[in-house]
Short mmCIF file of N, CA and C in Angstrom, two decimals:
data_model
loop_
_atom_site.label_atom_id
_atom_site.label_comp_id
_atom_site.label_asym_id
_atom_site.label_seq_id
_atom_site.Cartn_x
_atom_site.Cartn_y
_atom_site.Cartn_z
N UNK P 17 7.84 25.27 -15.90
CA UNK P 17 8.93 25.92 -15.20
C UNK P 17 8.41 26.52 -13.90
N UNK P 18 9.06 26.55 -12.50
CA UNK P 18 8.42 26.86 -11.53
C UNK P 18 8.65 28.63 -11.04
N UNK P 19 8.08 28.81 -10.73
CA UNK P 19 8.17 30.18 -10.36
C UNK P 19 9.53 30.71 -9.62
N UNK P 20 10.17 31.76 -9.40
CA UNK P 20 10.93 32.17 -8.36
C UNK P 20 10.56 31.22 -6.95
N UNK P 21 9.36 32.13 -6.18
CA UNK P 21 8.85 31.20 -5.25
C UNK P 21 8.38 30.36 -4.90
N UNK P 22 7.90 29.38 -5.98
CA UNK P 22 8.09 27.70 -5.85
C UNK P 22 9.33 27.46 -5.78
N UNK P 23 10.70 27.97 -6.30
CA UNK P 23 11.75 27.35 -6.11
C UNK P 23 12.57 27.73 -4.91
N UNK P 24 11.97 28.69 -4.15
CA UNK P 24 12.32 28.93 -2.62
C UNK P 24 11.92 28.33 -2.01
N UNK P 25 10.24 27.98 -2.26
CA UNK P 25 9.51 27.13 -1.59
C UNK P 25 9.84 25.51 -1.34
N UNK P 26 10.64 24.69 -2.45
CA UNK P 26 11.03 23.90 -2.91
C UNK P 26 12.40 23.72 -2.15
N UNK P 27 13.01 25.07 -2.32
CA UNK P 27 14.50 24.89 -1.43
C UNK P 27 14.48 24.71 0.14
N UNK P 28 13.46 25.26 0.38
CA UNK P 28 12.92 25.53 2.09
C UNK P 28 12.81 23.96 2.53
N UNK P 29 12.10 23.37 1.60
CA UNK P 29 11.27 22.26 1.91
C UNK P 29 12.49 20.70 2.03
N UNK P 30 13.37 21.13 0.84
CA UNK P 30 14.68 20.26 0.63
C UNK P 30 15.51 20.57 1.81
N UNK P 31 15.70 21.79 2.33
CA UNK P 31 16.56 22.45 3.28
C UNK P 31 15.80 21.91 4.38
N UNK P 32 14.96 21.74 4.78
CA UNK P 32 14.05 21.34 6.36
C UNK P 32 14.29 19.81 6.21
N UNK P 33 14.12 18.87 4.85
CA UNK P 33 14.08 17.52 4.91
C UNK P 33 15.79 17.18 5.20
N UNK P 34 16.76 17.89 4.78
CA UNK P 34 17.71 17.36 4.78
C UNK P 34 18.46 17.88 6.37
N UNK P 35 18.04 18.97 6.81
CA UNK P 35 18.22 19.39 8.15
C UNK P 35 18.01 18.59 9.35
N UNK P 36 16.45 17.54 9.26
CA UNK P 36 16.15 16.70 9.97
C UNK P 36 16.75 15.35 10.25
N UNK P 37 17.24 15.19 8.50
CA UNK P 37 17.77 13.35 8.70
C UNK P 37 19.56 13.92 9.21
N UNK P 38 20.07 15.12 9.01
CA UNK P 38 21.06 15.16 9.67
C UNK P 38 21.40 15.91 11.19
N UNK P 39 20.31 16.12 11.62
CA UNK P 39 20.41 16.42 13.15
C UNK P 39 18.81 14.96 13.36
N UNK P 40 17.80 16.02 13.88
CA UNK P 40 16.88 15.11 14.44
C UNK P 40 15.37 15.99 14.18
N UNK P 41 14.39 15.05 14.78
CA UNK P 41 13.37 15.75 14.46
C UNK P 41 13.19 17.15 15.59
N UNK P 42 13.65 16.59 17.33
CA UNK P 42 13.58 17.64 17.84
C UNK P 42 14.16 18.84 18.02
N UNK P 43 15.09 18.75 16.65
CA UNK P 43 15.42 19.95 16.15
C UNK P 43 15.30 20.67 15.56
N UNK P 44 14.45 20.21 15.16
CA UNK P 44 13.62 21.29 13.82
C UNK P 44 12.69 22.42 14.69
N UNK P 45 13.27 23.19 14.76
CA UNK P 45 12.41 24.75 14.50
C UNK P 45 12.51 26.00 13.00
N UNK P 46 11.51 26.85 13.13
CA UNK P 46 11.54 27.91 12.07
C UNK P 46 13.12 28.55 11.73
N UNK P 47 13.57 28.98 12.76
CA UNK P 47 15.13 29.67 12.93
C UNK P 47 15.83 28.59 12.07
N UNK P 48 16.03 27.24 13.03
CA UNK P 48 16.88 26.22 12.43
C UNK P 48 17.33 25.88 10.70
N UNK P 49 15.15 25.82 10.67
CA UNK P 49 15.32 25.61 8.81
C UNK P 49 16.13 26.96 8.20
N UNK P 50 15.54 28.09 8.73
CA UNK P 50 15.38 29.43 8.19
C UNK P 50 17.41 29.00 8.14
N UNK P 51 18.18 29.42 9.14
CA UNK P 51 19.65 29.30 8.78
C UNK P 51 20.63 28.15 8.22
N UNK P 52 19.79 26.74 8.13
CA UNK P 52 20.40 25.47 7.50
C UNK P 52 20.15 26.00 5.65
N UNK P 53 18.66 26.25 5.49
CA UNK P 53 18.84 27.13 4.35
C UNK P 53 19.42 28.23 3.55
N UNK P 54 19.88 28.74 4.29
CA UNK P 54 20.42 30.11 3.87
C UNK P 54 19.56 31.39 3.82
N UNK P 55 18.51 31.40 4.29
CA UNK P 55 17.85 32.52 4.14
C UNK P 55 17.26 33.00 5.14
N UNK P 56 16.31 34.27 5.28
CA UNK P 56 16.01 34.93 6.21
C UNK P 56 14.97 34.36 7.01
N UNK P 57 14.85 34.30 8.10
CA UNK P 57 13.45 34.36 8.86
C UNK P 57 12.03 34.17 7.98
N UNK P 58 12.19 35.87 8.14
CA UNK P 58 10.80 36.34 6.83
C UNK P 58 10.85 35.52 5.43
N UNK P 59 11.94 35.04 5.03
CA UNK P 59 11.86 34.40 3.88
C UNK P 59 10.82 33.22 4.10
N UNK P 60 11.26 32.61 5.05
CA UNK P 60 10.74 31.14 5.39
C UNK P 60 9.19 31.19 5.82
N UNK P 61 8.78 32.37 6.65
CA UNK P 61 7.44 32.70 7.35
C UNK P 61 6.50 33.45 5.96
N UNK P 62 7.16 33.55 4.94
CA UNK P 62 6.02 33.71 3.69
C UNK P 62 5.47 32.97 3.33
N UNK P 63 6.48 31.86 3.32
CA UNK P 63 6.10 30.46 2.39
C UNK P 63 5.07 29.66 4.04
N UNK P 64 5.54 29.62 5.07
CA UNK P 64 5.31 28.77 5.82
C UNK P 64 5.05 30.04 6.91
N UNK P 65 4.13 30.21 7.54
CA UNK P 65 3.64 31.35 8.69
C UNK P 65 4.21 30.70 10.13
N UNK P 66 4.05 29.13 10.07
CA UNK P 66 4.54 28.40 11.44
C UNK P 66 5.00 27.30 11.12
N UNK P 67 5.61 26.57 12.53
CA UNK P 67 5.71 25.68 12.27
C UNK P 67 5.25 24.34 11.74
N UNK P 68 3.78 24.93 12.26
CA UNK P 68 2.65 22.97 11.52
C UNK P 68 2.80 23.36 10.45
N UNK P 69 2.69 25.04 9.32
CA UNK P 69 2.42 24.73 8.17
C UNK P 69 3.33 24.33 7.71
N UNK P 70 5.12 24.56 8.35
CA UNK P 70 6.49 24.03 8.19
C UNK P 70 5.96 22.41 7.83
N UNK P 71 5.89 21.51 8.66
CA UNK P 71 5.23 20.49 9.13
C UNK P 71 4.44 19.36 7.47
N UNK P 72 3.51 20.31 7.46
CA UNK P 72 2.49 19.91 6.75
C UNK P 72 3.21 19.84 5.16
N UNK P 73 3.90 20.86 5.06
CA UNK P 73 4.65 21.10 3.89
C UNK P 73 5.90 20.21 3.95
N UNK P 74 6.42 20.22 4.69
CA UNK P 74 7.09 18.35 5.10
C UNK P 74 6.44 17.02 4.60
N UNK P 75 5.69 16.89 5.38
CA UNK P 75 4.86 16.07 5.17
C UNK P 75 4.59 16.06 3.32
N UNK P 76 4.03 16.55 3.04
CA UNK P 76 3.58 16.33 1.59
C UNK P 76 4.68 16.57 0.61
N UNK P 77 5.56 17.35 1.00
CA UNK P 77 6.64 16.95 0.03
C UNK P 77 7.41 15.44 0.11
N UNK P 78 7.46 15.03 1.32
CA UNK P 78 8.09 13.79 0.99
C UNK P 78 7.22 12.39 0.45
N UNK P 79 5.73 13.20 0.78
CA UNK P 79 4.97 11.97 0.09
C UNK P 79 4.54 12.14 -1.43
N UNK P 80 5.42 13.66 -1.88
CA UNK P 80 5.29 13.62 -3.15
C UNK P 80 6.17 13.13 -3.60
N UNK P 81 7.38 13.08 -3.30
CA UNK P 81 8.32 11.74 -3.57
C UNK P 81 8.14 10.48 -3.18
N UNK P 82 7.71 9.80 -2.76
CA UNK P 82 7.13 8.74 -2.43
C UNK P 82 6.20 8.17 -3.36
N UNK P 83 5.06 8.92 -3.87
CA UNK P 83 4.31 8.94 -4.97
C UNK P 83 5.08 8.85 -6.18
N UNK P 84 5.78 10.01 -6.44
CA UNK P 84 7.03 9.87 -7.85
C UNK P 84 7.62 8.32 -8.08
N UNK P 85 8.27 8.00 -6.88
CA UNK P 85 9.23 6.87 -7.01
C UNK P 85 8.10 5.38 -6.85
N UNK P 86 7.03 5.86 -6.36
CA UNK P 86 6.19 4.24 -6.54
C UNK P 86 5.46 4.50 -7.96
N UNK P 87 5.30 5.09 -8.44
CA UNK P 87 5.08 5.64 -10.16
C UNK P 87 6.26 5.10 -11.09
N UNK P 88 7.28 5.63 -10.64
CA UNK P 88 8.78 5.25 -11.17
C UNK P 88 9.07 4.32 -11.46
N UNK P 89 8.81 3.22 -10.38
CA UNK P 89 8.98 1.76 -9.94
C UNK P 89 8.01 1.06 -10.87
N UNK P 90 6.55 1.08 -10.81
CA UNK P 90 5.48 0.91 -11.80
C UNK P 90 6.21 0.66 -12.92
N UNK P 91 6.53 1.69 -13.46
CA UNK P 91 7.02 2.41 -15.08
C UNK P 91 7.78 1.27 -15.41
N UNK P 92 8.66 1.06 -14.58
CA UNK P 92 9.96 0.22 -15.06
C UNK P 92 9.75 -0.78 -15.03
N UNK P 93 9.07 -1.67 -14.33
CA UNK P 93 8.92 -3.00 -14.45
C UNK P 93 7.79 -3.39 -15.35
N UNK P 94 8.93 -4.83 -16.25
CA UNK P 94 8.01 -4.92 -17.71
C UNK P 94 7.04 -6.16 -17.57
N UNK P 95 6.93 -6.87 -15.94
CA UNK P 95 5.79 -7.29 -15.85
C UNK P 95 4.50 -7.01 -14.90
N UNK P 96 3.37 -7.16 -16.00
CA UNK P 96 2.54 -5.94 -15.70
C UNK P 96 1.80 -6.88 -13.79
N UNK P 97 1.89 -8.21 -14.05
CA UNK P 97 0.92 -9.06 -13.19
C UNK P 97 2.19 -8.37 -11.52
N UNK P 98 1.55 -7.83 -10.86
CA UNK P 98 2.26 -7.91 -9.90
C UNK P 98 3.16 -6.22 -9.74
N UNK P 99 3.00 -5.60 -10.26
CA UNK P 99 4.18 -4.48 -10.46
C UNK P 99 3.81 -3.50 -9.82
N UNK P 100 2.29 -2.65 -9.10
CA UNK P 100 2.11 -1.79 -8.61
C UNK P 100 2.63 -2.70 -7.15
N UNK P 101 2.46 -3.51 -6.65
CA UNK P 101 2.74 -4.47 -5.63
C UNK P 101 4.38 -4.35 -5.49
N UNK P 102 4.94 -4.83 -6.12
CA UNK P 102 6.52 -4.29 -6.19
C UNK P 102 6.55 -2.89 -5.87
N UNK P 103 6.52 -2.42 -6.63
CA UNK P 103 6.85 -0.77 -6.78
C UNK P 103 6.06 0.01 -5.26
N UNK P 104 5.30 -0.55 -4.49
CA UNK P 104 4.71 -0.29 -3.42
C UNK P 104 6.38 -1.03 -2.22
N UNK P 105 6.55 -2.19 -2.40
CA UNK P 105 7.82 -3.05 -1.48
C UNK P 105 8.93 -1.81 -1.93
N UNK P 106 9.14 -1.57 -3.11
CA UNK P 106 10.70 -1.01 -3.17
C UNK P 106 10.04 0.50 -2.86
N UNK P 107 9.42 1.33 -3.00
CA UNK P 107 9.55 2.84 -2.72
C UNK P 107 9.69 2.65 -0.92
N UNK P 108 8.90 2.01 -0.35
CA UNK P 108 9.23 1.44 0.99
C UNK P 108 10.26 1.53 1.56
N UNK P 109 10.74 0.34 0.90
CA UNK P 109 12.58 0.31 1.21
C UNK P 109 13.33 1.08 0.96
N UNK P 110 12.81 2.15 -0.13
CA UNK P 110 13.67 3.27 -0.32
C UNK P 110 13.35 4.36 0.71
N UNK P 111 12.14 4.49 1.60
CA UNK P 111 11.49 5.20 2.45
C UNK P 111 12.10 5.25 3.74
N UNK P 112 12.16 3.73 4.04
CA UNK P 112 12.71 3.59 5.22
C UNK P 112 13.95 3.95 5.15
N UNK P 113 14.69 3.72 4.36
CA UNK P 113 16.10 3.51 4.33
C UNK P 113 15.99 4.85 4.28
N UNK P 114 15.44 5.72 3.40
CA UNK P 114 16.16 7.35 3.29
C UNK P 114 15.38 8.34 4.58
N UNK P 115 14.41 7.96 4.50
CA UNK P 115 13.51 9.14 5.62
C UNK P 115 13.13 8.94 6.74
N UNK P 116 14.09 7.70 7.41
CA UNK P 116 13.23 7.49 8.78
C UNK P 116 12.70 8.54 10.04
N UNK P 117 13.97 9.34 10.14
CA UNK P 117 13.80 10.17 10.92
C UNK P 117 12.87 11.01 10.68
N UNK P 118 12.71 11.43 9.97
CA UNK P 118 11.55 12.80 9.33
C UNK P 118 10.45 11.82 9.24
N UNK P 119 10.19 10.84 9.03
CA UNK P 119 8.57 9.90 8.94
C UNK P 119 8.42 9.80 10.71
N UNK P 120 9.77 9.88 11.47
CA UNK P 120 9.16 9.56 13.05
C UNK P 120 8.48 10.91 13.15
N UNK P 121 8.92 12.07 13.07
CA UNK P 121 8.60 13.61 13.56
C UNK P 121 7.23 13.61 12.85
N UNK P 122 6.93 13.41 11.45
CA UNK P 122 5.99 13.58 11.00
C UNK P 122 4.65 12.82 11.88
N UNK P 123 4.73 11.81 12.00
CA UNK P 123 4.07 10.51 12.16
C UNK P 123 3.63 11.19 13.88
N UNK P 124 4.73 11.39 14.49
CA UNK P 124 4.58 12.05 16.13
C UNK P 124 3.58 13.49 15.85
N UNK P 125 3.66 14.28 14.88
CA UNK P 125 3.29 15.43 14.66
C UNK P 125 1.57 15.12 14.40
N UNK P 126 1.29 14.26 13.42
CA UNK P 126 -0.08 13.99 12.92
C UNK P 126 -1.16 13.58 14.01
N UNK P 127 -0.43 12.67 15.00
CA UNK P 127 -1.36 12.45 15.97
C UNK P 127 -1.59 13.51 17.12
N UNK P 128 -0.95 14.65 17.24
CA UNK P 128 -1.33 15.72 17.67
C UNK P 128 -1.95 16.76 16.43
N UNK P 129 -2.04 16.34 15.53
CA UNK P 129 -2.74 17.03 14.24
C UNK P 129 -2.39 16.68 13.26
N UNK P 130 -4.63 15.45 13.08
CA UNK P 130 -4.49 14.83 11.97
C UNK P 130 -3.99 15.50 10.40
N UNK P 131 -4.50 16.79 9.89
CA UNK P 131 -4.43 17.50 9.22
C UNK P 131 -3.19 17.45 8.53
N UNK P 132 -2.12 17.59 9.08
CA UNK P 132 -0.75 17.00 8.73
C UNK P 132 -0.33 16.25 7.65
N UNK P 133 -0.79 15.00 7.92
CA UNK P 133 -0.66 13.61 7.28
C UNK P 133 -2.27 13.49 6.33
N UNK P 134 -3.18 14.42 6.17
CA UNK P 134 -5.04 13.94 5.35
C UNK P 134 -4.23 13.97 3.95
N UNK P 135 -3.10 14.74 3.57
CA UNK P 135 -3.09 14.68 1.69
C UNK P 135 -2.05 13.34 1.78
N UNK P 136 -1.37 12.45 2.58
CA UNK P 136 -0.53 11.26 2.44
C UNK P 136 -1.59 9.87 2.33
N UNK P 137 -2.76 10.08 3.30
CA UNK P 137 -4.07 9.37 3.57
C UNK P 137 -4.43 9.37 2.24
N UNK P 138 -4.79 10.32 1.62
CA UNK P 138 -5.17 10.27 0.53
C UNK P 138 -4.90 9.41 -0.79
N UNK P 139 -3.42 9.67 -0.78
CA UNK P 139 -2.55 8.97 -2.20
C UNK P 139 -2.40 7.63 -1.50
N UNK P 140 -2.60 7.50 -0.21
CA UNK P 140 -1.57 6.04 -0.13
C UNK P 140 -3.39 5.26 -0.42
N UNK P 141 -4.60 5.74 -0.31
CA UNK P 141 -5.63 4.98 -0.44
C UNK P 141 -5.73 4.74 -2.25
N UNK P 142 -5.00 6.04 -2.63
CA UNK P 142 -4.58 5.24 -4.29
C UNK P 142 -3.99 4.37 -4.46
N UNK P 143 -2.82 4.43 -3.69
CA UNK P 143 -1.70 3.13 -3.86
C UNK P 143 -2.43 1.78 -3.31
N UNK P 144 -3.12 1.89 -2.26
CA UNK P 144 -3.83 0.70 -2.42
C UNK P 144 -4.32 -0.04 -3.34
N UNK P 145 -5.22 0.92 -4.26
CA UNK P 145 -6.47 0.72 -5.26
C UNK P 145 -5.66 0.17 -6.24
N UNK P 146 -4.28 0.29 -6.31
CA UNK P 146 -3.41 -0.01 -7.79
C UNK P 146 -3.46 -1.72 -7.22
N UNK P 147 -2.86 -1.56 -6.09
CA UNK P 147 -2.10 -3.00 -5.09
C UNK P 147 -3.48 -3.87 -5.66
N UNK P 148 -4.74 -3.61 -5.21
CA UNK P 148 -5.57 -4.57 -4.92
C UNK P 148 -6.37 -4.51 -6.70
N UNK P 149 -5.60 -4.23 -7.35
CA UNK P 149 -5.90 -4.58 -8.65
C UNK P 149 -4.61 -4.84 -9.55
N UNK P 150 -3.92 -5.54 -8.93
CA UNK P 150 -2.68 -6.12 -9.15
C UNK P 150 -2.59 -7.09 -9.94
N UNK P 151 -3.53 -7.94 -10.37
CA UNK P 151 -3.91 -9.39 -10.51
C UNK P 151 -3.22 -10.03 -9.74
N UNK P 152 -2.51 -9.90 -8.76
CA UNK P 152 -2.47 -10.84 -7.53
C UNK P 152 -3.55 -11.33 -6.77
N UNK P 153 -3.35 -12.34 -6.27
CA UNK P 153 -4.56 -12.77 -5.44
C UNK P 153 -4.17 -11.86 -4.21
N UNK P 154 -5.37 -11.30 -4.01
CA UNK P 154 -6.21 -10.07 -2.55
C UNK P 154 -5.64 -9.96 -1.50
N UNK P 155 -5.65 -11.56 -1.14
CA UNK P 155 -5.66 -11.64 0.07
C UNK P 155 -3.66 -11.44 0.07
N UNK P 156 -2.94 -12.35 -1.02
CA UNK P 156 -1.53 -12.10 -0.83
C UNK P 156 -0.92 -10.52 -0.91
N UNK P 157 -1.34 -10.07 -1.78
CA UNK P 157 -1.57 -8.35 -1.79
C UNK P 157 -1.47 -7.50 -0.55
N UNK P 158 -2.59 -8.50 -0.03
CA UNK P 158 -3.02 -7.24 1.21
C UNK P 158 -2.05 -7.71 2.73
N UNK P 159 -1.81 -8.77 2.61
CA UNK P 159 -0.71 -9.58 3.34
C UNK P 159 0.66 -8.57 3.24
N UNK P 160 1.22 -8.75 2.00
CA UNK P 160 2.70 -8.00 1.72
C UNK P 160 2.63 -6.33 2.30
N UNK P 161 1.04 -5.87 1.82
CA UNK P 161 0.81 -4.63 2.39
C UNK P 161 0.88 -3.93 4.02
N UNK P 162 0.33 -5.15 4.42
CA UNK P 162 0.25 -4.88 6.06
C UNK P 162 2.24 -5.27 6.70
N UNK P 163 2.51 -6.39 5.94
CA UNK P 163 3.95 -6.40 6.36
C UNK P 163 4.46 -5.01 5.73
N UNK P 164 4.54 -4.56 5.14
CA UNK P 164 5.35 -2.84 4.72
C UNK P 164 4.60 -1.93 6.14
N UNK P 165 3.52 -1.93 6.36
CA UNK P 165 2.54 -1.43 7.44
C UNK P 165 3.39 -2.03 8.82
N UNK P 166 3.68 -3.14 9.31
CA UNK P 166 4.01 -3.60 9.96
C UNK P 166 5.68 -3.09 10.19
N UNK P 167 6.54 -3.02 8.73
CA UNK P 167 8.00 -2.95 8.77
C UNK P 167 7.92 -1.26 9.67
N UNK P 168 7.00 -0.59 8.69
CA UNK P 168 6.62 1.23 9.34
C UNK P 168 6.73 1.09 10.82
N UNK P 169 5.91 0.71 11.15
CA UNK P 169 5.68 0.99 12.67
C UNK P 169 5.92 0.22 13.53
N UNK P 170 6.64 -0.91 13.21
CA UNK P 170 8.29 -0.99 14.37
C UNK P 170 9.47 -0.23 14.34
N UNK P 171 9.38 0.54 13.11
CA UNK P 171 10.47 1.02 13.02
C UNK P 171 10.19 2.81 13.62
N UNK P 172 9.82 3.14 13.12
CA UNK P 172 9.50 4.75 13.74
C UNK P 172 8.57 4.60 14.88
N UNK P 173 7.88 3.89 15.31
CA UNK P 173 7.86 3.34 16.87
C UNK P 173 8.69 2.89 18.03
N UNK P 174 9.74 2.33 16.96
CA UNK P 174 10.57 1.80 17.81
C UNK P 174 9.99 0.77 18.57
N UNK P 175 9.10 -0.01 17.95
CA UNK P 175 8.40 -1.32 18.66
C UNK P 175 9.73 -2.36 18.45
N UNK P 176 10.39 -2.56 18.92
CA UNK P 176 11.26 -4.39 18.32
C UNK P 176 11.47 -4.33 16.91
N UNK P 177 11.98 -2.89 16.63
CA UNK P 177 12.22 -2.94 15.14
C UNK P 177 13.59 -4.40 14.55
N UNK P 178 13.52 -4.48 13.58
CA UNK P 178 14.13 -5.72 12.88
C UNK P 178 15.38 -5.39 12.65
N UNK P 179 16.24 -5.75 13.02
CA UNK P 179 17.67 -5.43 12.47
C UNK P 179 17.26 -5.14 10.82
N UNK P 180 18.88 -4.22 9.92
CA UNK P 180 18.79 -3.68 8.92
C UNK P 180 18.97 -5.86 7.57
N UNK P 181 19.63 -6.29 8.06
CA UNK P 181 19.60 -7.49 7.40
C UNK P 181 18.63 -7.91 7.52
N UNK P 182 17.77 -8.42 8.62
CA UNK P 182 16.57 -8.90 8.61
C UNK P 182 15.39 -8.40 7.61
N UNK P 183 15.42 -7.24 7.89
CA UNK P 183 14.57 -6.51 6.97
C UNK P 183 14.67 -6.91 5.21
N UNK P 184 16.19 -6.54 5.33
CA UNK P 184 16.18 -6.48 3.90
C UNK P 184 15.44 -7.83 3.05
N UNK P 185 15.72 -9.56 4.06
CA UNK P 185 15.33 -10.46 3.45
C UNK P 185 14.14 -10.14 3.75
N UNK P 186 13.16 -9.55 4.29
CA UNK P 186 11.91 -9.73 4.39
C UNK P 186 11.64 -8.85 3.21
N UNK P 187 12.04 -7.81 3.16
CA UNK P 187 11.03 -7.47 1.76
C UNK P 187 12.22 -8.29 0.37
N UNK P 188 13.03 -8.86 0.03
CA UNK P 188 13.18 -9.58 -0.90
C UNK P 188 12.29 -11.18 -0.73
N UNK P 189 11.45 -11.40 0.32
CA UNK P 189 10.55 -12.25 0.25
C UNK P 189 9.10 -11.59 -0.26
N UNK P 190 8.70 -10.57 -0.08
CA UNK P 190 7.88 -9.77 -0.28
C UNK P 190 7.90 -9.82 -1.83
N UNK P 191 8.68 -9.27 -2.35
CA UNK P 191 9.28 -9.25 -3.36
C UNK P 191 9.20 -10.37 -4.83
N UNK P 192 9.57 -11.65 -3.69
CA UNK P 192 8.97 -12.88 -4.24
C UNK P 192 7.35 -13.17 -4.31
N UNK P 193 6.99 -13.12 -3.43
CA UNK P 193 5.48 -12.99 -3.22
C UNK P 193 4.76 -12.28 -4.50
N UNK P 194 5.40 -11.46 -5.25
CA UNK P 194 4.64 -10.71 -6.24
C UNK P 194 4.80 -11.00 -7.80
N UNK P 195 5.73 -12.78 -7.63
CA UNK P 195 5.56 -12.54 -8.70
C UNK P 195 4.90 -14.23 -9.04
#
């Protein structure tokens, strides 16, 4: 059961993620979260002193969902050859589709401070380790991987991102690929 202030902390964190995908990232300041939440200033500057630690606590909450739902994905699928590989394509698609905006701010934020994004570095070098012991062959693995890598950063780059149809057949080819 979480504490009082894990569950402020928790609300802060839900209240800043959902503040962003419905305005923008360059709207996010302390005030902003502090009144989209409902609470005080000081409420918000206990849990979070500034904005990077705002930031950082962003950051890792949504890659603790991210983690949950490629776990999730795992769980459910009842074949084993190929399934961390899936469950890596669909939390993706569920990524892009739900968090783009908040992965651009984040993603803009880290390269002015790596620190940000070191606990997402972390888990996604797990999610690898599952991928490349997939019993898929390596090299197709690491292929589907760099296309999810690739789908990322046209899209919150805004490099020649793919229309929303395009996409979708690309990771239901992906998709195929894994099994």
């Amino acid at each position: 059961m979480l504490s009082k202030a894990e569950k402020k902390r928790q609300h802060i964190l839900k209240s800043g993620t959902a503040f962003v995908l419905e305005h923008d990232f360059h709207s996010l300041t302390l005030d902003a979260v502090a009144s989209y939440a409902g609470i005080s200033k000081g409420g918000l500057l206990y849990h979070f002193p500034n904005k990077d630690a705002l930031l950082k606590g962003l950051a890792d909450y949504i890659f603790e969902q991210y983690t949950q739902h490629f776990h999730d994905y795992a769980a459910k699928d009842p074949d084993e050859k190929g399934k961390w590989t899936r469950a890596l394509v669909k939390v993706s698609k569920w990524d892009l589709d739900q968090n783009a905006k908040l992965n651009v701010g984040i993603m803009a934020s880290s390269m002015l401070d790596p620190h940000i994004t070191e606990g997402m570095a972390k888990g996604y070098q797990h999610m690898q380790k599952q991928v490349e012991q997939d019993r898929l062959d390596p090299v197709d693995a690491s292929i589907i991987r760099l296309v999810i890598d690739g789908l990322y950063y046209s899209e919150l780059l805004n490099m020649a991102p793919i229309d929303k149809d395009l996409r979708e057949k690309v990771i239901e080819r992906l998709l195929r690929m894994t099994k």
